[in-house]
Amino acid sequence: MSEAKNPWWHTATIYQVYPRSFSDSNGDGIGDLPGIIHRLDYLADLGVSAIWLSPIFKSPMDDNGYDISDYREVAPEFGTLADFDHLVAEAKARGIGIILDLVVNHSSDEHPWFLDACTGRDSRYRDFYIWRDAAPGGGVPNDIPSIFGGSAWSFHESTGQYYFHQFTRRQPDLNWENPELRAQVYEMMNWWLDRGIAGFRMDVIDLIGKEPDRGITAEGPYLHRYLQEMHDKTYGGRDVLTVGEAWSATPSSALLYSGRDRNELSMVFQFEHVTQAWDPEHGKWRPRDFDLVALKKVLGKWQLALADDGWNSLFWGNHDLPRAVSKYGDISGYHTESAKMLATVLHLLKGTPYVYQGEEIGMTNVPFTTIEQYKDVETLNMHRLHLEAGLSPDDFIAGANANGRDNARTPMQWTDAEHAGFTTGIPWIEVNPNFRHINVDASLSDSSSILNHYRALIQLRKQHPVIVYGRYQSYLDQDPQFFIYTRTLGDQRLLVIANFSAKEGTLELPEELHLAGQCISYNYRPFERLGATLQLKPYEAFAVLGAKR
Ligand code: GLC
Ligand code: CA
């Protein structure tokens, strides 16, 4: 494989910014685009190649911007179009691309298309949305639930029909069967691409091919046709990264999205490693105990399935998920060690790693104690529904503490000053009280910080093709404490060993892994020569690069 032909995002690490919570430049308590520009040197120093910005568009902010009312305007609380162009230019000057969040499964109910569609059944935009009559005996057309609770159908009084919304009632689903709607979306995408962006992250893209009448929401029959059309009419032929959020993706459907000859996406965000830890009935609100064997099985399955075609995304967290170190590590006894271990394991897999803001300094879940502290529309809806169904308020808060989306949305912790240096005003959501010791300033001045570990891993990917292209193989799959895998390219072999536990442990290494080489990453001490038996410390992780035996 000649490397010149490989896309830039093979060696890239992407950083996700949640604009509302990243950096506030004007003291209104809300992060904004000038605030991001102000932090670009920090991100350049970390070594990331692109920033995925959660939505920055005009929006009533019912779902913090995932409800867009104007696809070509920047939300005034985030800045202006001029600020955006400035951000693109300043980022580009530092070798960083800007990836926008494309939210086109649905719009806001304040989008002019929807407002017009509500004026009457003969509106020119009526068919941009999904309208149905009541069921024969009255009531909702069918029993499809909204992902945020309740029915996916809401009644519109004045026109006498129901409209379809897979999220809140303020996020009406767009009707992708309408060619005029699709043309408008493509035109809008080209308008942003022409401004010099580096790609799109596509919100719940697996839902656009829906067929509500048949009860089909995810991966509908026309999904891939739409994505191929989108590719051909917009980014096909441009050097950009496209990543589709696809909760329903399986290893085989991932190949349909990201396969070499498919002309669809660069990769998808697949969530099997996330959902395998959820309760089959109550989902994320009733998390299961951590199970390393199950996690390894899922990650390994995806590594093997996309080994020769397609491409993996690699991530522990995002703005919808709990903080990685709280979920998979140990924030009381081994905060630094476990955060570094998690980074090592993820960043040395095959795929493109994504770092969610604050992960690189080991930010943790937030210990809110009352529902008033939560801001997320999903958490607030679910609170109401779960309490109505008989759950105790304390049990609900416990579930939200573990898996609620606001864990990821508290302000970025820059300094140990008031409000963590995020704002000079009052932040829109409370800062995590641990900002006094978990913050960027402290991390920058400590050579053994989590931040410096991330920086080193991001560089390693740029230096070693074995990290980018090496073949994955796992070992001791049934072991509940250790995660062990190799990556092999030509006669080079990278061996990664991690202890996923607060307990020390003795590891009996298979003979073919008795490797000698250079230890390119570690969180306690460098191992260079590996014999039959290893004693590992709590959350110890390291990687040795040597010759294949
Ligand atoms: C995606 C986003 C999430 C949003 C939802 C609806 O899952 O990541 O934040 O609420 O789509 O747009
Ligand atoms: Ca602001």
XYZ file of C-alpha atoms in Angstrom, residues 74-534:
461
model
C -24.187 30.793 13.277
C -26.126 30.913 16.556
C -25.680 34.429 17.962
C -24.520 33.045 21.329
C -21.649 31.325 19.500
C -20.687 34.252 17.259
C -21.006 35.213 13.612
C -20.223 33.793 10.215
C -17.177 36.069 10.188
C -16.020 34.442 13.441
C -16.484 31.073 11.787
C -14.406 32.015 8.738
C -11.770 33.370 11.095
C -11.774 30.079 12.997
C -11.329 28.080 9.783
C -8.419 30.288 8.717
C -6.683 30.323 12.093
C -7.090 26.584 12.462
C -5.790 25.976 8.950
C -2.719 28.087 9.729
C -1.983 25.565 12.489
C -2.605 22.519 10.314
C -6.020 21.857 11.825
C -9.218 21.264 9.849
C -12.734 22.122 11.015
C -15.378 19.395 10.805
C -18.997 20.511 11.100
C -21.882 18.613 12.613
C -24.492 17.904 9.947
C -27.890 17.473 11.596
C -30.261 16.598 8.776
C -32.328 13.735 10.103
C -34.464 16.480 11.605
C -34.615 20.249 11.917
C -35.902 22.527 14.633
C -39.637 23.224 14.785
C -38.584 26.865 14.307
C -36.964 26.192 10.934
C -38.792 28.231 8.230
C -39.528 24.975 6.368
C -41.425 23.601 9.334
C -43.148 26.906 10.087
C -44.329 27.018 6.498
C -45.320 23.343 6.538
C -47.552 24.089 9.504
C -49.524 26.724 7.623
C -51.580 24.147 5.753
C -51.610 20.807 4.007
C -50.956 22.540 0.706
C -47.762 24.284 1.920
C -44.874 23.977 -0.500
C -42.804 22.583 2.418
C -45.466 20.268 3.840
C -43.756 17.216 2.341
C -40.324 18.194 3.732
C -41.644 16.591 6.923
C -43.543 13.404 7.703
C -47.275 13.877 8.281
C -49.860 11.166 8.858
C -53.516 10.968 9.723
C -54.591 9.547 13.061
C -54.904 5.761 13.291
C -58.335 4.419 12.172
C -59.726 4.349 15.710
C -58.037 7.677 16.563
C -54.710 8.322 18.252
C -51.111 8.130 17.047
C -50.500 6.536 13.619
C -48.359 3.767 15.157
C -46.367 2.920 18.260
C -42.866 4.097 17.263
C -41.351 5.638 20.398
C -39.295 8.809 20.532
C -35.677 8.138 21.551
C -36.113 10.821 24.208
C -39.284 9.267 25.625
C -42.992 9.175 24.697
C -44.379 8.737 21.194
C -42.542 9.747 18.028
C -45.787 11.326 16.781
C -47.196 14.660 17.878
C -50.538 16.059 16.798
C -50.634 19.377 14.966
C -53.980 20.944 15.794
C -54.596 23.426 13.015
C -53.799 21.038 10.131
C -55.251 17.978 11.847
C -52.373 15.551 11.286
C -49.551 14.009 13.248
C -45.898 14.750 12.457
C -43.031 12.379 13.086
C -40.114 13.170 15.406
C -37.596 10.587 16.607
C -36.226 12.993 19.221
C -38.157 15.793 20.981
C -41.381 17.198 19.524
C -39.310 20.289 18.759
C -37.128 18.212 16.380
C -39.436 17.198 13.500
C -37.932 14.549 11.210
C -37.113 15.611 7.666
C -38.601 13.565 4.850
C -35.666 12.212 2.831
C -37.985 10.658 0.293
C -38.586 14.170 -1.035
C -35.983 14.920 -3.747
C -36.367 18.683 -3.292
C -35.463 18.362 0.392
C -32.401 16.310 -0.498
C -31.331 18.874 -3.092
C -31.599 21.662 -0.525
C -29.481 19.726 1.969
C -26.774 19.089 -0.648
C -26.725 22.726 -1.662
C -26.260 23.732 1.969
C -23.436 21.195 2.397
C -21.614 22.577 -0.639
C -22.019 26.084 0.714
C -20.084 25.039 3.857
C -17.564 22.930 1.947
C -16.789 25.976 -0.198
C -15.938 27.845 3.008
C -13.042 25.446 3.448
C -14.210 22.963 6.048
C -12.472 19.603 6.471
C -15.550 17.447 6.607
C -18.773 16.499 8.327
C -19.769 14.477 11.341
C -23.267 13.314 10.447
C -25.775 13.224 13.253
C -27.852 10.007 13.523
C -27.284 9.438 9.830
C -28.484 5.831 10.035
C -31.999 7.198 10.606
C -32.456 9.217 7.397
C -33.678 6.227 5.363
C -36.636 5.699 7.720
C -39.959 4.226 6.680
C -42.236 5.042 9.610
C -45.274 3.343 8.083
C -43.432 0.033 8.214
C -42.000 0.775 11.646
C -38.514 1.137 10.170
C -36.354 3.848 11.685
C -32.676 2.794 11.504
C -30.938 1.551 8.334
C -33.986 1.868 6.123
C -34.002 0.496 2.584
C -32.912 3.727 0.854
C -30.269 4.818 3.351
C -27.275 3.837 1.257
C -28.786 5.224 -1.902
C -29.165 8.604 -0.183
C -25.601 8.522 1.134
C -24.201 7.697 -2.291
C -26.210 10.508 -3.786
C -24.994 12.882 -1.078
C -21.405 11.809 -1.702
C -21.721 12.336 -5.445
C -23.417 15.725 -5.154
C -21.264 17.182 -2.377
C -17.984 15.918 -0.930
C -17.123 13.210 -3.472
C -13.837 14.342 -5.007
C -13.027 16.671 -2.102
C -10.345 15.776 0.414
C -12.506 15.655 3.524
C -13.366 13.345 6.402
C -16.942 12.148 6.789
C -18.058 10.218 9.833
C -21.619 9.090 10.338
C -23.125 8.558 13.740
C -24.752 5.128 13.446
C -25.972 3.562 16.683
C -27.452 0.710 14.669
C -24.285 -0.142 12.702
C -23.060 -3.709 12.791
C -19.658 -4.832 11.494
C -21.243 -5.838 8.198
C -23.316 -2.698 7.740
C -20.237 -0.608 8.633
C -18.658 -1.988 5.467
C -21.573 -0.649 3.465
C -20.962 2.856 4.793
C -17.177 2.918 4.711
C -16.124 0.247 2.233
C -13.524 1.378 -0.295
C -15.753 1.173 -3.363
C -18.965 2.316 -1.756
C -18.614 6.081 -2.215
C -20.375 6.876 1.024
C -18.456 7.828 4.192
C -14.919 7.686 5.544
C -16.140 5.834 8.632
C -18.980 5.548 11.097
C -19.233 5.956 14.832
C -20.305 2.512 15.947
C -21.589 2.073 19.495
C -21.554 -1.622 20.223
C -18.817 -1.198 22.850
C -21.076 1.365 24.555
C -24.412 -0.448 24.382
C -23.017 -3.835 25.415
C -22.717 -2.303 28.899
C -26.369 -1.233 29.066
C -29.300 -3.024 30.588
C -31.274 -4.825 27.828
C -34.547 -3.416 29.165
C -33.789 -0.087 30.858
C -30.863 0.913 28.641
C -28.288 3.304 29.929
C -30.306 4.391 32.967
C -29.566 1.014 34.559
C -25.888 0.367 33.698
C -24.385 -3.099 34.054
C -21.168 -3.836 35.908
C -18.046 -3.342 33.857
C -17.093 -6.515 31.990
C -13.688 -6.484 30.309
C -14.197 -9.784 28.494
C -17.326 -8.398 26.823
C -15.611 -5.111 25.947
C -12.594 -6.871 24.391
C -14.881 -9.115 22.400
C -16.698 -6.164 20.838
C -13.620 -4.060 20.132
C -11.804 -7.064 18.662
C -14.743 -8.023 16.481
C -14.751 -4.548 14.923
C -10.983 -4.516 14.458
C -11.152 -7.793 12.529
C -14.281 -6.938 10.539
C -12.760 -3.737 9.146
C -9.223 -5.052 8.823
C -9.041 -5.059 5.030
C -11.840 -2.777 3.950
C -13.738 0.032 5.662
C -12.267 2.009 8.524
C -12.905 2.210 12.261
C -13.482 5.222 14.435
C -11.997 4.886 17.912
C -13.541 6.633 20.888
C -14.396 6.224 24.555
C -16.515 9.337 24.956
C -18.443 12.146 23.305
C -21.016 14.772 24.305
C -23.687 12.087 24.797
C -21.630 9.654 26.860
C -20.182 9.570 30.360
C -16.574 10.562 30.924
C -14.191 7.781 29.874
C -12.144 7.650 33.062
C -15.297 7.509 35.203
C -16.845 4.814 33.060
C -13.880 2.529 32.412
C -11.183 3.690 34.849
C -10.847 4.431 38.538
C -11.161 8.052 39.573
C -10.653 7.508 43.274
C -7.461 5.514 43.515
C -5.849 5.584 40.070
C -7.127 8.571 38.190
C -3.942 9.323 36.234
C -2.874 5.725 35.726
C -6.259 4.527 34.522
C -6.806 7.527 32.214
C -3.435 6.880 30.579
C -4.135 3.163 30.321
C -7.424 3.832 28.517
C -5.734 6.212 26.106
C -2.974 3.706 25.359
C -5.385 0.881 24.613
C -7.588 2.988 22.333
C -4.964 4.994 20.473
C -2.922 1.973 19.442
C -5.855 0.243 17.771
C -6.484 0.501 14.042
C -8.758 3.419 13.124
C -9.048 7.150 13.680
C -9.040 8.180 17.353
C -11.401 10.880 18.626
C -10.643 12.759 21.836
C -13.594 14.413 23.532
C -12.785 17.779 25.123
C -11.387 17.375 28.623
C -10.695 13.647 28.198
C -7.034 14.549 27.652
C -6.818 15.975 31.181
C -8.881 13.188 32.724
C -12.102 15.117 33.329
C -14.641 13.036 35.236
C -18.395 12.617 35.572
C -20.086 15.321 37.584
C -21.541 14.523 41.032
C -24.845 16.403 40.701
C -27.250 15.592 43.525
C -30.510 17.218 42.408
C -32.417 17.247 39.139
C -32.256 21.076 39.088
C -28.535 20.883 38.338
C -29.165 18.943 35.129
C -29.827 20.855 31.900
C -30.075 18.150 29.246
C -33.496 17.746 27.647
C -33.107 13.961 27.518
C -32.299 13.714 31.229
C -35.178 16.025 32.145
C -37.673 14.094 29.988
C -36.504 10.754 31.311
C -36.662 12.023 34.873
C -40.325 12.838 34.454
C -41.140 9.529 32.744
C -39.160 7.331 35.144
C -40.646 9.003 38.208
C -44.136 8.607 36.748
C -43.305 4.922 36.277
C -42.436 4.603 39.947
C -38.647 4.958 40.081
C -37.364 6.786 43.166
C -35.742 10.199 42.613
C -32.499 8.915 44.170
C -32.352 5.921 41.854
C -32.882 8.200 38.896
C -30.091 10.549 39.985
C -27.790 7.534 40.428
C -28.481 6.506 36.821
C -27.990 10.073 35.569
C -24.742 10.377 37.534
C -23.489 7.254 35.781
C -24.715 7.806 32.241
C -26.483 11.161 31.827
C -25.240 13.366 29.002
C -24.458 16.353 31.212
C -21.459 14.440 32.565
C -19.706 15.365 29.351
C -21.138 18.865 29.132
C -19.803 20.620 32.222
C -17.346 23.380 31.313
C -13.830 22.612 30.146
C -11.463 22.955 33.086
C -8.693 25.340 32.067
C -7.342 26.645 35.369
C -7.858 26.421 39.117
C -9.425 29.900 39.158
C -13.125 30.553 39.616
C -15.351 28.660 37.128
C -12.211 26.797 36.022
C -11.193 29.691 33.775
C -14.042 28.789 31.407
C -15.885 32.097 31.830
C -15.715 35.355 33.736
C -19.505 35.190 34.104
C -21.821 32.515 35.446
C -21.488 29.266 33.476
C -24.697 27.920 31.900
C -24.093 24.634 33.723
C -22.103 24.126 36.910
C -18.407 23.410 36.737
C -17.245 20.075 38.111
C -15.932 20.837 41.633
C -12.719 18.897 40.955
C -11.411 21.678 38.669
C -9.036 22.804 41.427
C -6.765 19.874 40.697
C -7.997 18.614 37.298
C -7.287 21.426 34.842
C -5.231 22.268 31.768
C -2.797 24.580 33.568
C -1.784 21.909 36.044
C -1.511 19.350 33.244
C 0.735 21.546 31.128
C 3.205 22.033 33.946
C 3.451 18.338 34.831
C 5.576 16.315 32.405
C 3.927 13.081 33.555
C 0.346 14.366 33.139
C -2.436 12.593 31.293
C -2.274 15.453 28.785
C 1.333 14.731 27.956
C 0.516 11.068 27.553
C -2.161 11.921 24.980
C 0.221 14.225 23.168
C 2.787 11.432 22.921
C 0.228 8.916 21.624
C -0.994 11.358 18.962
C 2.599 11.802 17.761
C 3.262 8.045 17.736
C 0.421 7.517 15.263
C 2.035 10.014 12.903
C 5.430 8.325 13.209
C 4.697 4.593 13.055
C 2.808 3.063 10.127
C 2.372 -0.096 12.222
C -0.058 1.869 14.437
C -1.982 3.040 11.405
C -1.993 -0.093 9.265
C -0.766 -3.026 11.352
C -2.894 -6.177 11.511
C -4.703 -6.651 14.819
C -4.579 -9.798 16.889
C -5.755 -10.262 20.464
C -4.581 -12.696 23.148
C -6.073 -14.150 26.334
C -9.572 -13.073 25.277
C -11.182 -14.741 28.292
C -8.914 -13.070 30.822
C -11.009 -10.669 32.948
C -8.095 -8.426 33.948
C -5.701 -7.940 31.030
C -6.201 -6.557 27.525
C -3.436 -7.773 25.219
C -3.116 -7.264 21.507
C -0.532 -6.969 18.797
C -0.382 -4.943 15.608
C 1.827 -6.359 12.881
C 3.090 -4.710 9.709
C 5.849 -6.284 7.610
C 8.364 -7.586 10.138
C 7.405 -5.048 12.785
C 5.278 -5.983 15.723
C 3.710 -3.704 18.300
C 2.594 -5.381 21.508
C 0.122 -3.599 23.779
C -0.506 -4.851 27.303
C -2.950 -3.270 29.742
C -4.157 -4.103 33.218
C -7.797 -2.993 33.388
C -7.964 -3.303 37.135
C -7.027 -1.638 40.426
C -5.411 -4.933 41.425
C -1.823 -5.853 40.706
C -1.612 -8.962 38.621
C 0.622 -11.695 37.326
C 0.492 -12.203 33.620
C 1.719 -15.397 31.962
C 2.664 -14.289 28.494
C 2.233 -16.638 25.529
C 5.611 -17.593 24.105
C 5.225 -15.772 20.821
C 4.942 -12.533 22.770
C 8.318 -12.848 24.479
C 9.428 -9.791 22.638
C 12.389 -7.482 22.892
C 12.221 -3.971 21.564
C 11.576 -0.369 22.342
C 8.905 0.594 24.845
C 7.142 3.447 23.041
C 4.430 4.126 25.616
C 4.004 3.376 29.312
C 2.346 4.761 32.434
C 4.717 3.445 35.133
C 8.032 2.198 33.687
C 9.363 1.084 30.339
C 9.435 -2.657 29.659
C 11.959 -3.524 26.951
C 12.406 -7.294 27.208
C 9.421 -9.481 27.958
C 9.833 -12.917 29.496
C 7.256 -15.525 30.476
C 5.918 -13.862 33.612
C 5.135 -10.210 34.186
